[in-house]
mmCIF file of N, CA and C in Angstrom:
data_model
loop_
_atom_site.group_PDB
_atom_site.id
_atom_site.type_symbol
_atom_site.label_atom_id
_atom_site.label_comp_id
_atom_site.label_asym_id
_atom_site.label_seq_id
_atom_site.Cartn_x
_atom_site.Cartn_y
_atom_site.Cartn_z
ATOM 1 N N UNK A 1 134.009 238.634 -64.198
ATOM 2 C CA UNK A 1 133.895 236.795 -64.348
ATOM 3 C C UNK A 1 134.303 236.304 -66.012
ATOM 4 N N UNK A 2 135.569 235.665 -65.862
ATOM 5 C CA UNK A 2 135.376 234.881 -67.411
ATOM 6 C C UNK A 2 134.506 233.556 -67.597
ATOM 7 N N UNK A 3 134.998 233.104 -68.757
ATOM 8 C CA UNK A 3 134.058 232.313 -69.271
ATOM 9 C C UNK A 3 135.271 231.089 -69.175
ATOM 10 N N UNK A 4 133.732 229.765 -69.277
ATOM 11 C CA UNK A 4 135.225 228.810 -69.450
ATOM 12 C C UNK A 4 136.329 228.795 -70.752
ATOM 13 N N UNK A 5 136.460 228.120 -70.365
ATOM 14 C CA UNK A 5 138.087 228.227 -72.168
ATOM 15 C C UNK A 5 137.339 228.232 -73.133
ATOM 16 N N UNK A 6 136.672 226.355 -73.168
ATOM 17 C CA UNK A 6 136.262 226.030 -74.578
ATOM 18 C C UNK A 6 134.589 227.450 -74.949
ATOM 19 N N UNK A 7 134.187 228.412 -73.764
ATOM 20 C CA UNK A 7 133.322 228.680 -74.242
ATOM 21 C C UNK A 7 133.540 230.119 -75.013
ATOM 22 N N UNK A 8 134.590 230.954 -74.966
ATOM 23 C CA UNK A 8 135.671 231.922 -75.657
ATOM 24 C C UNK A 8 135.788 232.250 -76.778
ATOM 25 N N UNK A 9 135.640 231.209 -77.692
ATOM 26 C CA UNK A 9 135.654 231.199 -79.061
ATOM 27 C C UNK A 9 134.187 231.741 -79.568
ATOM 28 N N UNK A 10 133.510 231.326 -78.898
ATOM 29 C CA UNK A 10 131.779 230.939 -79.277
ATOM 30 C C UNK A 10 131.346 232.400 -79.629
ATOM 31 N N UNK A 11 132.224 233.155 -77.740
ATOM 32 C CA UNK A 11 131.544 234.795 -77.248
ATOM 33 C C UNK A 11 132.132 235.631 -77.825
ATOM 34 N N UNK A 12 133.382 235.481 -78.724
ATOM 35 C CA UNK A 12 134.445 236.336 -79.620
ATOM 36 C C UNK A 12 133.344 236.404 -80.754
ATOM 37 N N UNK A 13 133.229 235.446 -81.212
ATOM 38 C CA UNK A 13 132.571 235.458 -82.495
ATOM 39 C C UNK A 13 130.649 236.100 -81.939
ATOM 40 N N UNK A 14 130.703 235.662 -81.220
ATOM 41 C CA UNK A 14 128.818 236.024 -81.317
ATOM 42 C C UNK A 14 128.731 238.019 -81.252
ATOM 43 N N UNK A 15 130.262 238.565 -80.444
ATOM 44 C CA UNK A 15 130.500 239.300 -80.228
ATOM 45 C C UNK A 15 130.696 240.367 -81.176
ATOM 46 N N UNK A 16 131.329 239.969 -82.444
ATOM 47 C CA UNK A 16 131.603 240.763 -83.988
ATOM 48 C C UNK A 16 130.943 240.307 -84.891
ATOM 49 N N UNK A 17 130.267 239.328 -85.001
ATOM 50 C CA UNK A 17 129.215 239.331 -85.539
ATOM 51 C C UNK A 17 128.083 240.032 -85.375
ATOM 52 N N UNK A 18 127.503 240.547 -83.809
ATOM 53 C CA UNK A 18 126.640 241.646 -83.626
ATOM 54 C C UNK A 18 126.551 243.022 -84.095
ATOM 55 N N UNK A 19 128.338 242.865 -83.836
ATOM 56 C CA UNK A 19 128.587 244.777 -84.631
ATOM 57 C C UNK A 19 128.433 244.758 -85.560
ATOM 58 N N UNK A 20 129.590 243.981 -85.938
ATOM 59 C CA UNK A 20 130.196 243.774 -87.228
ATOM 60 C C UNK A 20 129.625 243.545 -88.790
ATOM 61 N N UNK A 21 128.287 242.712 -88.411
ATOM 62 C CA UNK A 21 128.075 241.826 -89.648
ATOM 63 C C UNK A 21 128.824 241.397 -90.579
ATOM 64 N N UNK A 22 130.065 240.454 -89.949
ATOM 65 C CA UNK A 22 131.264 240.154 -91.211
ATOM 66 C C UNK A 22 130.474 238.797 -92.112
ATOM 67 N N UNK A 23 131.136 239.017 -93.147
ATOM 68 C CA UNK A 23 131.118 238.455 -94.566
ATOM 69 C C UNK A 23 131.895 236.893 -94.124
ATOM 70 N N UNK A 24 132.671 237.237 -93.308
ATOM 71 C CA UNK A 24 133.972 236.341 -93.259
ATOM 72 C C UNK A 24 134.118 236.424 -91.951
ATOM 73 N N UNK A 25 134.510 235.134 -91.194
ATOM 74 C CA UNK A 25 135.094 235.614 -89.618
ATOM 75 C C UNK A 25 135.465 234.056 -89.256
ATOM 76 N N UNK A 26 136.983 234.309 -89.153
ATOM 77 C CA UNK A 26 137.701 233.144 -88.387
ATOM 78 C C UNK A 26 138.561 233.861 -87.242
ATOM 79 N N UNK A 27 138.304 232.984 -86.442
ATOM 80 C CA UNK A 27 139.307 233.056 -84.847
ATOM 81 C C UNK A 27 139.319 231.811 -84.322
ATOM 82 N N UNK A 28 141.273 231.841 -84.344
ATOM 83 C CA UNK A 28 141.461 231.183 -83.035
ATOM 84 C C UNK A 28 142.300 230.764 -82.093
ATOM 85 N N UNK A 29 141.831 230.023 -81.459
ATOM 86 C CA UNK A 29 142.340 230.397 -79.762
ATOM 87 C C UNK A 29 144.032 229.447 -80.066
ATOM 88 N N UNK A 30 145.005 230.902 -79.635
ATOM 89 C CA UNK A 30 146.165 230.950 -79.904
ATOM 90 C C UNK A 30 147.129 230.488 -78.507
ATOM 91 N N UNK A 31 145.979 229.808 -77.642
ATOM 92 C CA UNK A 31 146.689 230.203 -75.845
ATOM 93 C C UNK A 31 147.267 228.973 -75.807
ATOM 94 N N UNK A 32 147.395 228.353 -76.409
ATOM 95 C CA UNK A 32 148.098 227.262 -75.896
ATOM 96 C C UNK A 32 150.126 227.293 -76.759
ATOM 97 N N UNK A 33 150.172 227.983 -77.275
ATOM 98 C CA UNK A 33 151.300 228.937 -77.998
ATOM 99 C C UNK A 33 152.052 229.688 -76.854
ATOM 100 N N UNK A 34 151.282 229.840 -76.008
ATOM 101 C CA UNK A 34 152.011 231.506 -75.272
ATOM 102 C C UNK A 34 151.664 230.522 -73.182
ATOM 103 N N UNK A 35 151.576 229.159 -73.364
ATOM 104 C CA UNK A 35 151.955 228.851 -72.041
ATOM 105 C C UNK A 35 152.804 229.137 -71.016
ATOM 106 N N UNK A 36 153.319 229.485 -69.987
ATOM 107 C CA UNK A 36 154.138 229.795 -69.461
ATOM 108 C C UNK A 36 154.532 231.435 -69.845
ATOM 109 N N UNK A 37 153.896 232.034 -70.936
ATOM 110 C CA UNK A 37 153.572 233.470 -71.012
ATOM 111 C C UNK A 37 153.271 234.048 -69.843
ATOM 112 N N UNK A 38 154.172 235.473 -69.420
ATOM 113 C CA UNK A 38 153.474 236.119 -68.246
ATOM 114 C C UNK A 38 152.444 236.648 -68.311
ATOM 115 N N UNK A 39 151.627 237.336 -69.705
ATOM 116 C CA UNK A 39 150.554 237.284 -70.096
ATOM 117 C C UNK A 39 149.517 236.259 -69.973
ATOM 118 N N UNK A 40 149.716 234.831 -69.840
ATOM 119 C CA UNK A 40 148.816 233.788 -70.084
ATOM 120 C C UNK A 40 148.384 233.580 -68.600
ATOM 121 N N UNK A 41 149.270 234.366 -67.462
ATOM 122 C CA UNK A 41 149.126 233.785 -65.966
ATOM 123 C C UNK A 41 148.201 233.745 -65.639
ATOM 124 N N UNK A 42 147.361 235.534 -66.042
ATOM 125 C CA UNK A 42 146.005 235.210 -65.280
ATOM 126 C C UNK A 42 144.536 234.701 -66.094
ATOM 127 N N UNK A 43 145.016 233.471 -66.441
ATOM 128 C CA UNK A 43 144.053 232.735 -67.127
ATOM 129 C C UNK A 43 143.059 233.326 -68.693
ATOM 130 N N UNK A 44 143.793 234.366 -68.791
ATOM 131 C CA UNK A 44 143.473 235.350 -70.269
ATOM 132 C C UNK A 44 143.594 234.741 -71.085
ATOM 133 N N UNK A 45 142.836 234.851 -72.557
ATOM 134 C CA UNK A 45 144.078 233.754 -73.759
ATOM 135 C C UNK A 45 143.922 234.948 -74.587
ATOM 136 N N UNK A 46 144.946 234.277 -76.054
ATOM 137 C CA UNK A 46 145.577 234.893 -76.861
ATOM 138 C C UNK A 46 144.609 233.906 -78.299
ATOM 139 N N UNK A 47 144.657 234.866 -78.981
ATOM 140 C CA UNK A 47 143.167 234.867 -79.905
ATOM 141 C C UNK A 47 144.074 235.435 -81.313
ATOM 142 N N UNK A 48 143.679 235.184 -82.201
ATOM 143 C CA UNK A 48 144.051 236.064 -83.764
ATOM 144 C C UNK A 48 142.041 235.608 -84.167
ATOM 145 N N UNK A 49 141.914 237.087 -84.956
ATOM 146 C CA UNK A 49 140.680 236.603 -85.276
ATOM 147 C C UNK A 49 141.153 237.368 -86.949
ATOM 148 N N UNK A 50 140.281 236.654 -88.259
ATOM 149 C CA UNK A 50 140.251 237.395 -89.424
ATOM 150 C C UNK A 50 139.022 237.613 -89.700
ATOM 151 N N UNK A 51 138.732 238.840 -89.846
ATOM 152 C CA UNK A 51 137.508 239.579 -89.766
ATOM 153 C C UNK A 51 137.081 240.119 -91.467
ATOM 154 N N UNK A 52 136.089 240.160 -92.637
ATOM 155 C CA UNK A 52 136.109 240.676 -93.465
ATOM 156 C C UNK A 52 134.560 240.978 -93.360
ATOM 157 N N UNK A 53 134.670 242.148 -93.097
ATOM 158 C CA UNK A 53 133.529 243.337 -92.805
ATOM 159 C C UNK A 53 132.914 244.238 -93.962
ATOM 160 N N UNK A 54 132.003 244.980 -94.002
ATOM 161 C CA UNK A 54 131.635 246.174 -95.149
ATOM 162 C C UNK A 54 131.885 247.037 -94.148
ATOM 163 N N UNK A 55 131.679 246.751 -93.178
ATOM 164 C CA UNK A 55 131.850 247.852 -92.082
ATOM 165 C C UNK A 55 133.300 248.767 -91.837
ATOM 166 N N UNK A 56 134.358 248.231 -92.721
ATOM 167 C CA UNK A 56 135.169 248.642 -92.072
ATOM 168 C C UNK A 56 136.000 249.517 -93.247
ATOM 169 N N UNK A 57 134.870 249.450 -94.933
ATOM 170 C CA UNK A 57 134.969 249.957 -95.513
ATOM 171 C C UNK A 57 135.375 251.788 -95.370
ATOM 172 N N UNK A 58 136.411 252.490 -96.063
ATOM 173 C CA UNK A 58 136.860 253.727 -95.561
ATOM 174 C C UNK A 58 137.730 254.086 -94.110
ATOM 175 N N UNK A 59 137.484 252.835 -93.028
ATOM 176 C CA UNK A 59 138.278 252.848 -92.281
ATOM 177 C C UNK A 59 139.282 252.601 -92.035
ATOM 178 N N UNK A 60 140.567 253.497 -91.614
ATOM 179 C CA UNK A 60 142.053 253.667 -91.698
ATOM 180 C C UNK A 60 142.183 252.342 -90.555
ATOM 181 N N UNK A 61 143.052 251.370 -90.938
ATOM 182 C CA UNK A 61 143.746 250.482 -90.120
ATOM 183 C C UNK A 61 143.470 250.038 -88.979
ATOM 184 N N UNK A 62 143.775 251.280 -87.893
ATOM 185 C CA UNK A 62 143.878 251.382 -87.029
ATOM 186 C C UNK A 62 142.504 251.532 -86.279
ATOM 187 N N UNK A 63 141.584 252.704 -86.943
ATOM 188 C CA UNK A 63 140.559 252.306 -87.033
ATOM 189 C C UNK A 63 139.515 250.860 -86.873
ATOM 190 N N UNK A 64 139.923 250.213 -88.190
ATOM 191 C CA UNK A 64 139.006 248.506 -88.031
ATOM 192 C C UNK A 64 139.973 247.764 -86.688
ATOM 193 N N UNK A 65 141.302 248.027 -86.201
ATOM 194 C CA UNK A 65 141.258 247.192 -84.775
ATOM 195 C C UNK A 65 140.282 247.590 -83.874
ATOM 196 N N UNK A 66 140.320 249.109 -84.021
ATOM 197 C CA UNK A 66 139.649 250.169 -82.762
ATOM 198 C C UNK A 66 138.156 249.235 -82.996
ATOM 199 N N UNK A 67 137.745 249.168 -83.938
ATOM 200 C CA UNK A 67 136.339 248.536 -84.042
ATOM 201 C C UNK A 67 136.100 247.073 -83.615
ATOM 202 N N UNK A 68 137.444 246.614 -83.877
ATOM 203 C CA UNK A 68 136.794 244.747 -83.317
ATOM 204 C C UNK A 68 136.945 245.276 -82.313
ATOM 205 N N UNK A 69 137.947 245.747 -81.499
ATOM 206 C CA UNK A 69 138.761 245.750 -79.516
ATOM 207 C C UNK A 69 137.058 246.053 -79.015
ATOM 208 N N UNK A 70 136.450 246.771 -80.330
ATOM 209 C CA UNK A 70 134.566 247.878 -79.276
ATOM 210 C C UNK A 70 134.251 246.612 -79.648
ATOM 211 N N UNK A 71 134.115 246.132 -80.795
ATOM 212 C CA UNK A 71 132.926 244.278 -80.811
ATOM 213 C C UNK A 71 133.129 243.858 -79.494
ATOM 214 N N UNK A 72 134.576 243.244 -78.750
ATOM 215 C CA UNK A 72 134.233 242.146 -78.183
ATOM 216 C C UNK A 72 134.516 242.863 -76.527
ATOM 217 N N UNK A 73 134.839 244.050 -76.196
ATOM 218 C CA UNK A 73 134.463 245.134 -75.223
ATOM 219 C C UNK A 73 134.805 244.132 -74.352
ATOM 220 N N UNK A 74 133.887 243.880 -73.226
ATOM 221 C CA UNK A 74 134.309 243.316 -71.799
ATOM 222 C C UNK A 74 135.268 242.035 -72.479
ATOM 223 N N UNK A 75 135.126 241.448 -72.939
ATOM 224 C CA UNK A 75 135.967 240.247 -73.142
ATOM 225 C C UNK A 75 137.826 240.677 -73.087
ATOM 226 N N UNK A 76 137.970 241.979 -73.573
ATOM 227 C CA UNK A 76 138.887 242.493 -73.529
ATOM 228 C C UNK A 76 139.460 242.412 -71.827
ATOM 229 N N UNK A 77 138.734 242.488 -70.837
ATOM 230 C CA UNK A 77 139.020 242.547 -69.339
ATOM 231 C C UNK A 77 139.785 241.273 -68.562
ATOM 232 N N UNK A 78 138.460 240.514 -69.404
ATOM 233 C CA UNK A 78 138.073 239.593 -68.628
ATOM 234 C C UNK A 78 138.412 237.733 -69.130
ATOM 235 N N UNK A 79 138.246 237.545 -70.255
ATOM 236 C CA UNK A 79 139.021 236.679 -71.151
ATOM 237 C C UNK A 79 140.080 236.308 -72.347
ATOM 238 N N UNK A 80 140.229 237.616 -73.195
ATOM 239 C CA UNK A 80 141.459 238.246 -73.787
ATOM 240 C C UNK A 80 142.269 238.763 -73.206
ATOM 241 N N UNK A 81 143.468 238.266 -73.506
ATOM 242 C CA UNK A 81 145.004 238.536 -72.988
ATOM 243 C C UNK A 81 145.666 239.422 -73.997
ATOM 244 N N UNK A 82 145.485 238.869 -75.545
ATOM 245 C CA UNK A 82 146.384 239.446 -76.818
ATOM 246 C C UNK A 82 145.198 238.889 -77.895
ATOM 247 N N UNK A 83 145.059 239.784 -78.966
ATOM 248 C CA UNK A 83 143.938 239.343 -79.280
ATOM 249 C C UNK A 83 144.539 240.116 -81.302
ATOM 250 N N UNK A 84 145.120 238.992 -82.123
ATOM 251 C CA UNK A 84 145.614 239.446 -83.473
ATOM 252 C C UNK A 84 144.983 239.586 -84.122
ATOM 253 N N UNK A 85 144.775 241.180 -84.860
ATOM 254 C CA UNK A 85 143.779 241.035 -85.684
ATOM 255 C C UNK A 85 143.901 241.777 -87.262
ATOM 256 N N UNK A 86 143.508 240.694 -88.552
ATOM 257 C CA UNK A 86 143.723 240.818 -89.515
ATOM 258 C C UNK A 86 142.497 241.420 -89.435
ATOM 259 N N UNK A 87 141.903 243.010 -90.191
ATOM 260 C CA UNK A 87 140.366 243.446 -90.542
ATOM 261 C C UNK A 87 140.320 243.627 -92.168
ATOM 262 N N UNK A 88 139.909 243.356 -92.956
ATOM 263 C CA UNK A 88 139.627 243.806 -94.073
ATOM 264 C C UNK A 88 138.137 243.801 -94.827
ATOM 265 N N UNK A 89 137.807 244.883 -95.733
ATOM 266 C CA UNK A 89 136.421 244.795 -96.911
ATOM 267 C C UNK A 89 136.653 243.520 -97.283
ATOM 268 N N UNK A 90 135.478 243.638 -97.936
ATOM 269 C CA UNK A 90 134.989 242.119 -98.822
ATOM 270 C C UNK A 90 135.738 242.730 -99.746
ATOM 271 N N UNK A 91 136.145 243.515 -100.562
ATOM 272 C CA UNK A 91 137.184 243.923 -101.596
ATOM 273 C C UNK A 91 138.205 243.694 -101.562
ATOM 274 N N UNK A 92 139.152 244.025 -100.566
ATOM 275 C CA UNK A 92 140.257 243.783 -99.959
ATOM 276 C C UNK A 92 139.945 241.621 -100.194
ATOM 277 N N UNK A 93 138.984 241.604 -99.905
ATOM 278 C CA UNK A 93 139.215 240.116 -99.331
ATOM 279 C C UNK A 93 138.586 239.076 -100.905
ATOM 280 N N UNK A 94 138.613 239.761 -102.136
ATOM 281 C CA UNK A 94 138.013 239.219 -103.138
ATOM 282 C C UNK A 94 136.600 238.743 -102.661
ATOM 283 N N UNK A 95 136.284 239.268 -102.022
ATOM 284 C CA UNK A 95 134.777 238.786 -101.755
ATOM 285 C C UNK A 95 133.872 239.532 -102.793
ATOM 286 N N UNK A 96 133.219 239.166 -103.697
ATOM 287 C CA UNK A 96 131.718 239.950 -104.507
ATOM 288 C C UNK A 96 131.142 240.618 -103.494
#
């Protein structure tokens, strides 16, 4: 069962924080940009996340994306249609 639209960003944030312990996390709901898009018809949203986490150290870009998808888990089938991901280590983000 999907969440109300206004609760989705919070749910994504909680899932990523619990799993990846990010030093920085930005989430943007871009669903409004996809109104009328075939993928938006089922009510799920389009989101962009920028995650900075030490958990990404030593992982390839695809492994980092898989880690984010694993973190949001069930939300991918209930609330998220598309997820644009930027996943960086603290060093890559210039964070000490």
